[in-house]
XYZ file of N, CA, C and O in Angstrom:
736
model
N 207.022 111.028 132.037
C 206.171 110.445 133.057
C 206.383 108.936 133.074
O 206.289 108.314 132.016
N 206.601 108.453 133.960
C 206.435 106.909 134.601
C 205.383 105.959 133.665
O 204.187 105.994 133.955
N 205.784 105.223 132.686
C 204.616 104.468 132.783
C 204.364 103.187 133.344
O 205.198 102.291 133.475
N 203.251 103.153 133.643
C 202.673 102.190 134.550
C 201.786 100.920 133.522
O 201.278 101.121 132.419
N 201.812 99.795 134.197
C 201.075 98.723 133.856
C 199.711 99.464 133.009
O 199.142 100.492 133.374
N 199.392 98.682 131.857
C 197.667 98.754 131.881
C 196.981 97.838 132.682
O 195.892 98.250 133.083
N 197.326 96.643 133.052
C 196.897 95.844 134.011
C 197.383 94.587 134.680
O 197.790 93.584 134.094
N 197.298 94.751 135.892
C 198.235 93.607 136.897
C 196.993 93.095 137.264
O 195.960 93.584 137.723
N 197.498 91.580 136.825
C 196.472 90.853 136.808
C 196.296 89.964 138.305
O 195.545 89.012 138.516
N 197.275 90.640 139.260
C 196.781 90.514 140.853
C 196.272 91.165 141.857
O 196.121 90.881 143.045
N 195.862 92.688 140.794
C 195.133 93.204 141.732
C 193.924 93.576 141.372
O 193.540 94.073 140.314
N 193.240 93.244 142.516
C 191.282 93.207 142.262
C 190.900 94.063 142.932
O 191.278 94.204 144.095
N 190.147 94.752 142.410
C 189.055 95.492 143.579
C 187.763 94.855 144.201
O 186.806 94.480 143.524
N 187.835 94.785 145.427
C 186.878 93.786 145.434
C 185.031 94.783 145.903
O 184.765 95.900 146.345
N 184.273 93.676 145.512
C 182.687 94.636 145.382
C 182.104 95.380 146.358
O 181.256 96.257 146.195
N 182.878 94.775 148.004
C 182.321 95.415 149.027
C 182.717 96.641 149.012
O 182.016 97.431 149.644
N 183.839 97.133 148.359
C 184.841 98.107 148.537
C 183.668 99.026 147.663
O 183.048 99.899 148.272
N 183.379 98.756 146.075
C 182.817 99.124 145.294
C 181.578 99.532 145.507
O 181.318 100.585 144.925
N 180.376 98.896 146.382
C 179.564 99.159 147.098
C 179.908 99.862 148.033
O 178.847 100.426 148.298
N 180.729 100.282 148.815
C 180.907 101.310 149.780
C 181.189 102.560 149.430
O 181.110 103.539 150.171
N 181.620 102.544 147.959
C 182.076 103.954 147.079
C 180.578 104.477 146.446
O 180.276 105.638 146.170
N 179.858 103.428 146.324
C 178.832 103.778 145.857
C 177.727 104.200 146.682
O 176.947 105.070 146.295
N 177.627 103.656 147.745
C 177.098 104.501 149.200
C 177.341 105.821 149.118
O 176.473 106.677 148.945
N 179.285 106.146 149.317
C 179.455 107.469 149.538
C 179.002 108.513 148.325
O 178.615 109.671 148.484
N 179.112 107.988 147.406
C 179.059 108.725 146.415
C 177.286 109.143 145.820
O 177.025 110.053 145.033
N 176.339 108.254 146.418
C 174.852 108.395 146.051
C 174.158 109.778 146.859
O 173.190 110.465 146.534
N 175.403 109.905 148.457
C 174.994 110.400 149.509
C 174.420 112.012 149.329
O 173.456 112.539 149.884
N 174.906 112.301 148.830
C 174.208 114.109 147.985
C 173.854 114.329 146.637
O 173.618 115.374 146.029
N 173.864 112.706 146.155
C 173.600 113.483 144.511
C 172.502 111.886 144.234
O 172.656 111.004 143.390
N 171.528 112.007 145.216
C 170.313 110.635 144.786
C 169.485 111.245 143.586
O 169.071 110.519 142.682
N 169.245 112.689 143.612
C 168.154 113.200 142.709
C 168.596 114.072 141.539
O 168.042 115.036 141.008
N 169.981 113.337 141.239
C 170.513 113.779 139.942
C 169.898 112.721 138.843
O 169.820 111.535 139.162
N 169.416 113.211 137.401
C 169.229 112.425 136.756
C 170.259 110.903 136.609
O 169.954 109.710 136.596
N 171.389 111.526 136.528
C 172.323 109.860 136.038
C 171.991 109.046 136.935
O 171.427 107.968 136.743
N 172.502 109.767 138.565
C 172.270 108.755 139.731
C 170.786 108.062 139.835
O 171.016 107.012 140.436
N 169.415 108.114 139.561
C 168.600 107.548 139.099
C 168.707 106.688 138.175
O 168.216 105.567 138.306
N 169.192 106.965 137.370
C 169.404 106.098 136.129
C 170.236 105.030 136.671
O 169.837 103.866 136.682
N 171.158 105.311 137.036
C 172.122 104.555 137.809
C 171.973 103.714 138.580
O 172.856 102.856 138.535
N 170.797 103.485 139.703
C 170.421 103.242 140.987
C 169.090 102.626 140.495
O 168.561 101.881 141.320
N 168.414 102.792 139.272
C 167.134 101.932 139.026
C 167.586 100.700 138.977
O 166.845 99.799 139.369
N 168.695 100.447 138.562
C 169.708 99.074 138.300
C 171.035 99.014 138.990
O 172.066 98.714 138.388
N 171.003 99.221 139.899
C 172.596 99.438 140.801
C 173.201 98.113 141.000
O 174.399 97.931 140.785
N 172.297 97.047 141.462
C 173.859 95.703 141.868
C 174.146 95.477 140.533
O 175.318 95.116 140.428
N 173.466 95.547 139.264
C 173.643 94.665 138.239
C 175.090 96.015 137.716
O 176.253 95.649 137.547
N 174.624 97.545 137.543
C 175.741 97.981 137.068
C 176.770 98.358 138.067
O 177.716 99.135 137.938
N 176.403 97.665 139.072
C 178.025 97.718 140.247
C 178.648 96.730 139.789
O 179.875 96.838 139.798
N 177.980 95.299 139.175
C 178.731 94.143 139.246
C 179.187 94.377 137.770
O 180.199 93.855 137.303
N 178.448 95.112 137.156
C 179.539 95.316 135.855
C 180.699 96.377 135.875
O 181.679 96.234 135.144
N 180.571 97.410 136.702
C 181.668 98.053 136.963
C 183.125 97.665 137.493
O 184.276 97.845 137.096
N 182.476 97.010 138.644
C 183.786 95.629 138.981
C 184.463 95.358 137.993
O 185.572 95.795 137.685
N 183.616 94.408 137.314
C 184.155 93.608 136.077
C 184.936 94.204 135.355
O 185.868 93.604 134.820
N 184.698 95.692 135.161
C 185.317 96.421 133.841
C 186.423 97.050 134.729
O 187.483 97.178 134.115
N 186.453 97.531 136.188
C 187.518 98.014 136.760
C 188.762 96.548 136.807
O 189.974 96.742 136.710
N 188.258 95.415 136.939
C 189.010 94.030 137.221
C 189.703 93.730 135.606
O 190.873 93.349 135.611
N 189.361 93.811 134.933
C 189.230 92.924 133.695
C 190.576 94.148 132.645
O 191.336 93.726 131.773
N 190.459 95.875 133.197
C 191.088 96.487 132.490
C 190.688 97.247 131.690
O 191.374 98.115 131.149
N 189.062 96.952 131.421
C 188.336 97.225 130.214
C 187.502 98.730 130.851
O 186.567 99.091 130.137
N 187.714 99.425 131.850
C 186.795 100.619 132.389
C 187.514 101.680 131.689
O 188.741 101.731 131.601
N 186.552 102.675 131.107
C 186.572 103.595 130.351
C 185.896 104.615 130.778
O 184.755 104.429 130.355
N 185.928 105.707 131.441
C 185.191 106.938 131.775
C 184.544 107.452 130.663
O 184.834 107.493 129.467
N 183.435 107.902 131.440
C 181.849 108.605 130.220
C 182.219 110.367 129.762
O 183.248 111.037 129.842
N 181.402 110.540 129.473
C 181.831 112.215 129.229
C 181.043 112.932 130.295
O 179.866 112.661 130.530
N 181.683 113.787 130.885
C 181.465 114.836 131.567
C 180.545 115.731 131.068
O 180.469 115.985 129.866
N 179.670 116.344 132.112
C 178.675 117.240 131.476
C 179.346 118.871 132.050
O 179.806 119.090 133.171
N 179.283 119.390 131.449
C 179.808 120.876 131.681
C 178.542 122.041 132.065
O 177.572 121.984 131.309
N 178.507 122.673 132.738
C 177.371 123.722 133.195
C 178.423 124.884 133.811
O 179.575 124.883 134.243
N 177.220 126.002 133.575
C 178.035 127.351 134.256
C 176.837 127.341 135.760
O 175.806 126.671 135.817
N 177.277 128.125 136.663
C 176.785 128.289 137.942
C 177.520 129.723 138.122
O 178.702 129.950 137.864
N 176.444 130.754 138.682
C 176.660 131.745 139.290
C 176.958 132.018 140.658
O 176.818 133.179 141.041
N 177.271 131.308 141.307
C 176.820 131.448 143.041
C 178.010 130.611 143.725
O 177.770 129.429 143.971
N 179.056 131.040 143.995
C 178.949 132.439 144.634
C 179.760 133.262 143.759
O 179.987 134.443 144.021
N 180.293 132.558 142.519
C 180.813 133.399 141.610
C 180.884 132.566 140.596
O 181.167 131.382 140.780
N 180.628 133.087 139.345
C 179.870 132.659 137.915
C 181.333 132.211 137.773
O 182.340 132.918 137.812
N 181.192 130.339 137.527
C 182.388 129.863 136.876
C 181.559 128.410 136.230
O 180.355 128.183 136.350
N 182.632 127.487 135.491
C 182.082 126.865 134.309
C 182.531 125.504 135.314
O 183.537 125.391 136.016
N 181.402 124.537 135.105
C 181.779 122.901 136.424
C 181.637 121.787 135.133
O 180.865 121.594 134.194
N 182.484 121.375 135.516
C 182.520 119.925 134.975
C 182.175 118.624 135.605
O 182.877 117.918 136.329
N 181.122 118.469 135.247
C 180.762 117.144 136.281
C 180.558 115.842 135.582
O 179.837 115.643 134.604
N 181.428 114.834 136.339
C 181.956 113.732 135.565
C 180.035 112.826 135.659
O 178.982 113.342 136.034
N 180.250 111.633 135.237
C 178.828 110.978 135.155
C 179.286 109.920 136.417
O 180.412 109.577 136.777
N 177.961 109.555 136.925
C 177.852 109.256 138.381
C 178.447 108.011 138.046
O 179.195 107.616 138.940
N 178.394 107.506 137.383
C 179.346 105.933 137.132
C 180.781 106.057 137.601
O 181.436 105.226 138.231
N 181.165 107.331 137.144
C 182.699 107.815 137.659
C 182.887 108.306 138.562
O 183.979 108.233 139.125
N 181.751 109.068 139.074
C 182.102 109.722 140.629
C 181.969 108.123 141.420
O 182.771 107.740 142.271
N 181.330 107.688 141.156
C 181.812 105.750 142.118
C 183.320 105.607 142.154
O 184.044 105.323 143.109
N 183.726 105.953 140.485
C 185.169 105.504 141.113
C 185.939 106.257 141.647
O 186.960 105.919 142.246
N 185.499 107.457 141.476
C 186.177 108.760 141.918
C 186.245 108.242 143.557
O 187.286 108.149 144.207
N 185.075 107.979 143.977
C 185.111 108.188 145.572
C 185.976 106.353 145.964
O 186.698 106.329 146.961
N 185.838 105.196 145.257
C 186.859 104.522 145.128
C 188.275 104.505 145.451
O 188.988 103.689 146.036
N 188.510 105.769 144.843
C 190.378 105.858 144.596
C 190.654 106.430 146.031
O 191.556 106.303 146.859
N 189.085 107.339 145.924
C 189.738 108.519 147.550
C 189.403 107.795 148.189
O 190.164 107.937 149.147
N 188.656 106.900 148.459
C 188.108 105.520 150.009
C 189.652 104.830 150.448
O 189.852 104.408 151.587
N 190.769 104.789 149.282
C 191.836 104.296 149.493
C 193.059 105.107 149.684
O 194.025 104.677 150.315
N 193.017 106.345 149.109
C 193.813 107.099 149.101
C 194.150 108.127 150.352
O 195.208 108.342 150.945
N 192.456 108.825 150.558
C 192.331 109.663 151.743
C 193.109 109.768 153.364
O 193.506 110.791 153.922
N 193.162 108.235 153.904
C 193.959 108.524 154.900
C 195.449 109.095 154.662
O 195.862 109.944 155.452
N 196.196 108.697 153.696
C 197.108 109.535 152.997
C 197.582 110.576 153.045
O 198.694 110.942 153.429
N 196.285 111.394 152.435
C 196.509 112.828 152.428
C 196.092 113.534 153.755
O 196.891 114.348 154.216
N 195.053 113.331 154.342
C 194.877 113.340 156.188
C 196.401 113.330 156.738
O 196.368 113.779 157.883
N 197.259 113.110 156.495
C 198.393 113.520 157.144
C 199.431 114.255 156.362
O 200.532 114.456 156.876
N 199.244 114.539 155.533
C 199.709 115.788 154.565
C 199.227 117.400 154.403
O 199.666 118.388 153.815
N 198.020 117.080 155.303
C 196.816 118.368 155.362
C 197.340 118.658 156.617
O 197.888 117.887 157.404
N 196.992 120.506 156.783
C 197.299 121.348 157.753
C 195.887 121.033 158.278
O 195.113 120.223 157.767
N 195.660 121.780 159.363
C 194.814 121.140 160.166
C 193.413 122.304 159.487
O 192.281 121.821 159.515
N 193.542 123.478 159.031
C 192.860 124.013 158.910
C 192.370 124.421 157.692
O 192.134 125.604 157.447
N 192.200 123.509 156.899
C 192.116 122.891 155.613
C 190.463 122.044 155.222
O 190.310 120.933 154.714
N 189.583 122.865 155.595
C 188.125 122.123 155.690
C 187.399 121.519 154.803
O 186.672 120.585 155.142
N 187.478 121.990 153.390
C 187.037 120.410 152.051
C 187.083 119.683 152.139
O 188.196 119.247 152.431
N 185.944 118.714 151.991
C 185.744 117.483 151.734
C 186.616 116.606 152.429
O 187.170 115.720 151.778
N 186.856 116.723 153.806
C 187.450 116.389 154.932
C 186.104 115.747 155.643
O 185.035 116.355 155.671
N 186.289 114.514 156.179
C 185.638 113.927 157.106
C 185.952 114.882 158.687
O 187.005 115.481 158.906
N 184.779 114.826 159.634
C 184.881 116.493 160.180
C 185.296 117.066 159.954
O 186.420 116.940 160.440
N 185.204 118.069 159.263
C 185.347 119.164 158.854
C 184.175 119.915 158.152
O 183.029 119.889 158.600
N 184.541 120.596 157.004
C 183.347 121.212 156.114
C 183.280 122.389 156.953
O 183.824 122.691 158.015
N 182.256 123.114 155.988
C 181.782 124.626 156.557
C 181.626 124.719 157.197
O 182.314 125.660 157.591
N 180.501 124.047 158.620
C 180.449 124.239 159.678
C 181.775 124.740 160.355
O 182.122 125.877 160.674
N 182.330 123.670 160.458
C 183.133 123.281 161.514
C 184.430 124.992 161.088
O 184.772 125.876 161.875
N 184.832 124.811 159.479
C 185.533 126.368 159.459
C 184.900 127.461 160.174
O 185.518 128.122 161.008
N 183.547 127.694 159.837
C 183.090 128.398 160.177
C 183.042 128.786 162.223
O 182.970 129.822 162.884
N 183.105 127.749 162.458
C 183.255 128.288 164.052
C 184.588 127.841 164.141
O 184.509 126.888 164.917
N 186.290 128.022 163.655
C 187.466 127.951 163.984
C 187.679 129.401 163.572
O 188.584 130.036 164.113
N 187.138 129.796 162.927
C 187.182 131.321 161.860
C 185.991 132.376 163.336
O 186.626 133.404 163.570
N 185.259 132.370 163.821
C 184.539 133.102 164.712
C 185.659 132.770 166.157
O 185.759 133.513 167.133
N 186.344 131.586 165.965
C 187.312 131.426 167.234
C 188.302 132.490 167.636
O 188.625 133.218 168.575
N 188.661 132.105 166.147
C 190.095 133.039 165.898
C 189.623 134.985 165.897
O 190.372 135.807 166.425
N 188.593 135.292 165.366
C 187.806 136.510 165.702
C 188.373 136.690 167.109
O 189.523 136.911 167.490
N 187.221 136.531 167.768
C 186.765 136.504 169.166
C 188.441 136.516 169.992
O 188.790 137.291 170.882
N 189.257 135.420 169.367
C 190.779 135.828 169.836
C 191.436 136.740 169.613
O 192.282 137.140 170.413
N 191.209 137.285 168.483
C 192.316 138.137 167.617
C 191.283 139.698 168.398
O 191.892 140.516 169.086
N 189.941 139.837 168.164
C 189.554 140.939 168.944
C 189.389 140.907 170.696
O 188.555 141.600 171.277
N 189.929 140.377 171.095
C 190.214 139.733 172.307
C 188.050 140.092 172.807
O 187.477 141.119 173.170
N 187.631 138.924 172.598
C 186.675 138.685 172.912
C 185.665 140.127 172.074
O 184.870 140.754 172.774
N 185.804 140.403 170.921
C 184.853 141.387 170.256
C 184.999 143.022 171.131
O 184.146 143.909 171.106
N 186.360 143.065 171.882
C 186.889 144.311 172.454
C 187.380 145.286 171.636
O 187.158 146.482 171.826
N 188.006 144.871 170.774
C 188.677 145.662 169.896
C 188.709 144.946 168.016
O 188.475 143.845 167.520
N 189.186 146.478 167.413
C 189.407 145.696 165.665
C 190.156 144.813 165.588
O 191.270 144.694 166.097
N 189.463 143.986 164.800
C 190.350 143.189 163.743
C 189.940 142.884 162.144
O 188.969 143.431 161.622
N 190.751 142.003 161.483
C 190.620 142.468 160.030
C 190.380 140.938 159.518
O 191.029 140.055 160.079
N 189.539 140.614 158.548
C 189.497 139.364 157.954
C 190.162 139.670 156.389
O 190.414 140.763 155.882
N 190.299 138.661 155.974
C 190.349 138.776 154.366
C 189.999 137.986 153.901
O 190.400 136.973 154.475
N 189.164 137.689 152.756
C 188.156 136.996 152.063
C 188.918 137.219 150.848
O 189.334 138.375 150.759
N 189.210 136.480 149.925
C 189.639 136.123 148.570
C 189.441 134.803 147.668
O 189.456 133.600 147.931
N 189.310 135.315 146.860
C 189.128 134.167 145.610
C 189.901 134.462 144.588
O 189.601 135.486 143.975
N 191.272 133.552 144.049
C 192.033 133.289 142.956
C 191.123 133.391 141.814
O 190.229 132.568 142.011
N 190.905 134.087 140.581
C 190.058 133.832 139.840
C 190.961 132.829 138.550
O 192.086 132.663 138.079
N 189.403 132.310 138.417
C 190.031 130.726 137.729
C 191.522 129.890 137.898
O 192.327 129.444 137.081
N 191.463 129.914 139.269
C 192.621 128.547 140.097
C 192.611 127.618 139.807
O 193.593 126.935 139.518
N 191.472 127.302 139.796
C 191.675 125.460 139.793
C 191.623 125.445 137.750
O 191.914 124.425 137.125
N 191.334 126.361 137.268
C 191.046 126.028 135.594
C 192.567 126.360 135.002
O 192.779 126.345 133.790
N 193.481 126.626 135.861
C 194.878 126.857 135.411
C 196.028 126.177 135.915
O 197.213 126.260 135.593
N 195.404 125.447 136.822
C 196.367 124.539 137.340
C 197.034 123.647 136.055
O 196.259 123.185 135.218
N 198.472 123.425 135.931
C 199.074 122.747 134.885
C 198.219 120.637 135.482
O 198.649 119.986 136.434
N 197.538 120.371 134.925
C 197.167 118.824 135.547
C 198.237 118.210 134.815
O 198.842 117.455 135.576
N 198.628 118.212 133.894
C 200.036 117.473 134.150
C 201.246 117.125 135.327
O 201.691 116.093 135.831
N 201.484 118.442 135.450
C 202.243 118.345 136.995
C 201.366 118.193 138.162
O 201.958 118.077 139.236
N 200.093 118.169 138.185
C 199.157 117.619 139.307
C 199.088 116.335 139.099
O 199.096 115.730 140.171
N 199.000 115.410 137.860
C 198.771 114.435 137.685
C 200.252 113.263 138.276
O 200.340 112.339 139.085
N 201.177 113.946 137.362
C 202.658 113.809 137.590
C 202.815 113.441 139.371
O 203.246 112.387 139.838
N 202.365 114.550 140.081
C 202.830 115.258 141.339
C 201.865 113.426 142.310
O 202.325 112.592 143.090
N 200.782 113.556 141.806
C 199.822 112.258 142.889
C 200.219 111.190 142.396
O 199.840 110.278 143.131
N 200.902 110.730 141.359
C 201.156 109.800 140.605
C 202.360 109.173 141.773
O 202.291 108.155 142.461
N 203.508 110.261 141.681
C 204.698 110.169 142.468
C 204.069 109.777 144.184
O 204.741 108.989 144.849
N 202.894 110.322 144.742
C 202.754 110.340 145.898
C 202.029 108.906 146.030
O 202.417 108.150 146.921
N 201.088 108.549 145.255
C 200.789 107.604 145.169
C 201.831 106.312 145.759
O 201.915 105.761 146.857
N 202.634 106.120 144.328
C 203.921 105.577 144.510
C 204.893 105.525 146.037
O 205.563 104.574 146.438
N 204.749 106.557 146.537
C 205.894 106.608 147.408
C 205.027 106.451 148.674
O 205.809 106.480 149.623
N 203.455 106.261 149.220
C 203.152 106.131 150.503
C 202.033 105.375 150.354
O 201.342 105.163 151.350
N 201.688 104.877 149.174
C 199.969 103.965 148.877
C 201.004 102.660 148.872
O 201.891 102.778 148.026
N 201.055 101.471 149.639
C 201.822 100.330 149.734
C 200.891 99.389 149.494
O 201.353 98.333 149.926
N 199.724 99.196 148.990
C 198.512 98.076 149.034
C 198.798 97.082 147.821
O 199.708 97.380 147.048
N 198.172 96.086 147.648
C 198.357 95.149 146.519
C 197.795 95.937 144.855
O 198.307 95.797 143.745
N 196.671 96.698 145.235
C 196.032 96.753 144.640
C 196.728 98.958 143.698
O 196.201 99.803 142.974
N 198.040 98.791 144.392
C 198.777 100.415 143.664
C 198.855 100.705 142.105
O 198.721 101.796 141.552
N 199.086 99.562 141.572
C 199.432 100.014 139.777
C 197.560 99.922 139.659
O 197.155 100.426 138.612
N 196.355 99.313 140.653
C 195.557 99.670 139.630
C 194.621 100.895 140.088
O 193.619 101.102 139.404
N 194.892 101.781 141.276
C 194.541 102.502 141.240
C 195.427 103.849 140.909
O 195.050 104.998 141.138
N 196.543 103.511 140.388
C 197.247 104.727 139.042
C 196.727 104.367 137.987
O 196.261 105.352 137.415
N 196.521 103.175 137.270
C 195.410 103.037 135.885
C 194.258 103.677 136.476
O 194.218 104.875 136.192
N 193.381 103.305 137.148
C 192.007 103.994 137.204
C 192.493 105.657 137.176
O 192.133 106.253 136.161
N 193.320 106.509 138.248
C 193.451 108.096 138.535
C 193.837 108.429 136.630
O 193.519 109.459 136.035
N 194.435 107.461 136.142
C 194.923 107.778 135.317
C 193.934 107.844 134.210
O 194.082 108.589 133.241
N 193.296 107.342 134.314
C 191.926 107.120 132.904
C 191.081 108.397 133.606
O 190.285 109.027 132.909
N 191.223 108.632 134.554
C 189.954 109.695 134.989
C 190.427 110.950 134.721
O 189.824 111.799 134.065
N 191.604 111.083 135.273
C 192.590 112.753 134.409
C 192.333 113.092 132.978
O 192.896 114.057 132.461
């Protein structure tokens, strides 16, 4: 694997950016314990987050792990809201990116998109395929069991690292491969 700088000392993230990650990222999870914790004191630990994303010195927290049954019993890892800031950080910069690497019918965590919106391209395609609810047709519903817990993240890591590199052109590229890279 490529290694990259621990830190280039010309590229900054700057706070508006950091505050805007932290917007997106408060937006469904205000009444999680961390994010409280988080948000009783937010400019003071935004302006230290900066600091520690600027300076080289940011270190990701530990993840809390839980099982969830619904809609099928699997085990979540959820990073601490300090990191989902930077999480949504990397993607505030990254995302238009992959928006043109995505098929169109690809609805996660896509700006328009989401369930809704599958959900009536999927009743479209029905209504077409049974030419207006005239006749059968067939859906298929599947779930890979444990996909995402077998994915090699090396070669995922490897794989965005390279993409990064080859279409992220900003000042600020070796430090958001240190940050993806501390968060893997």
């Amino acid at each position: 694997m490529r290694q990259l700088s621990l830190f280039d000392a010309h590229a900054k993230i700057d706070l508006p950016e950091l505050f805007q990650a932290y917007f997106d990222c408060r937006r469904n999870k205000r009444s999680t314990l961390n994010a409280i914790a988080f948000e009783s004191n937010y400019e003071t630990n935004l302006l230290k987050l900066c600091d520690e994303i600027n300076d080289g010195s940011y270190q990701p927290g530990k993840s809390i792990a839980f099982i969830v049954n619904k809609p099928v019993k699997r085990e979540i890892f959820a990073a601490d809201f300090r990191d989902r800031i930077v999480h949504h950080l990397i993607i505030n910069k990254l995302n238009p990116l992959f928006e043109n690497h995505f098929i169109y019918d690809s609805y996660s965590c896509r700006k328009g998109k989401g369930t809704h919106f599958g959900i009536h391209r999927v009743e479209r395609f029905i209504r077409q395929c049974s030419q207006n609810y005239s006749k059968d047709c067939y859906v298929l519903k599947l779930d890979i069991q444990g996909f995402f817990m077998h994915i090699d993240k090396l070669i995922l890591f490897k794989k965005l690292l390279d993409f990064i590199q080859q279409k992220y052109h900003q000042t600020d590229k070796e430090l958001c491969c240190r940050l993806k890279s501390q968060l893997s």
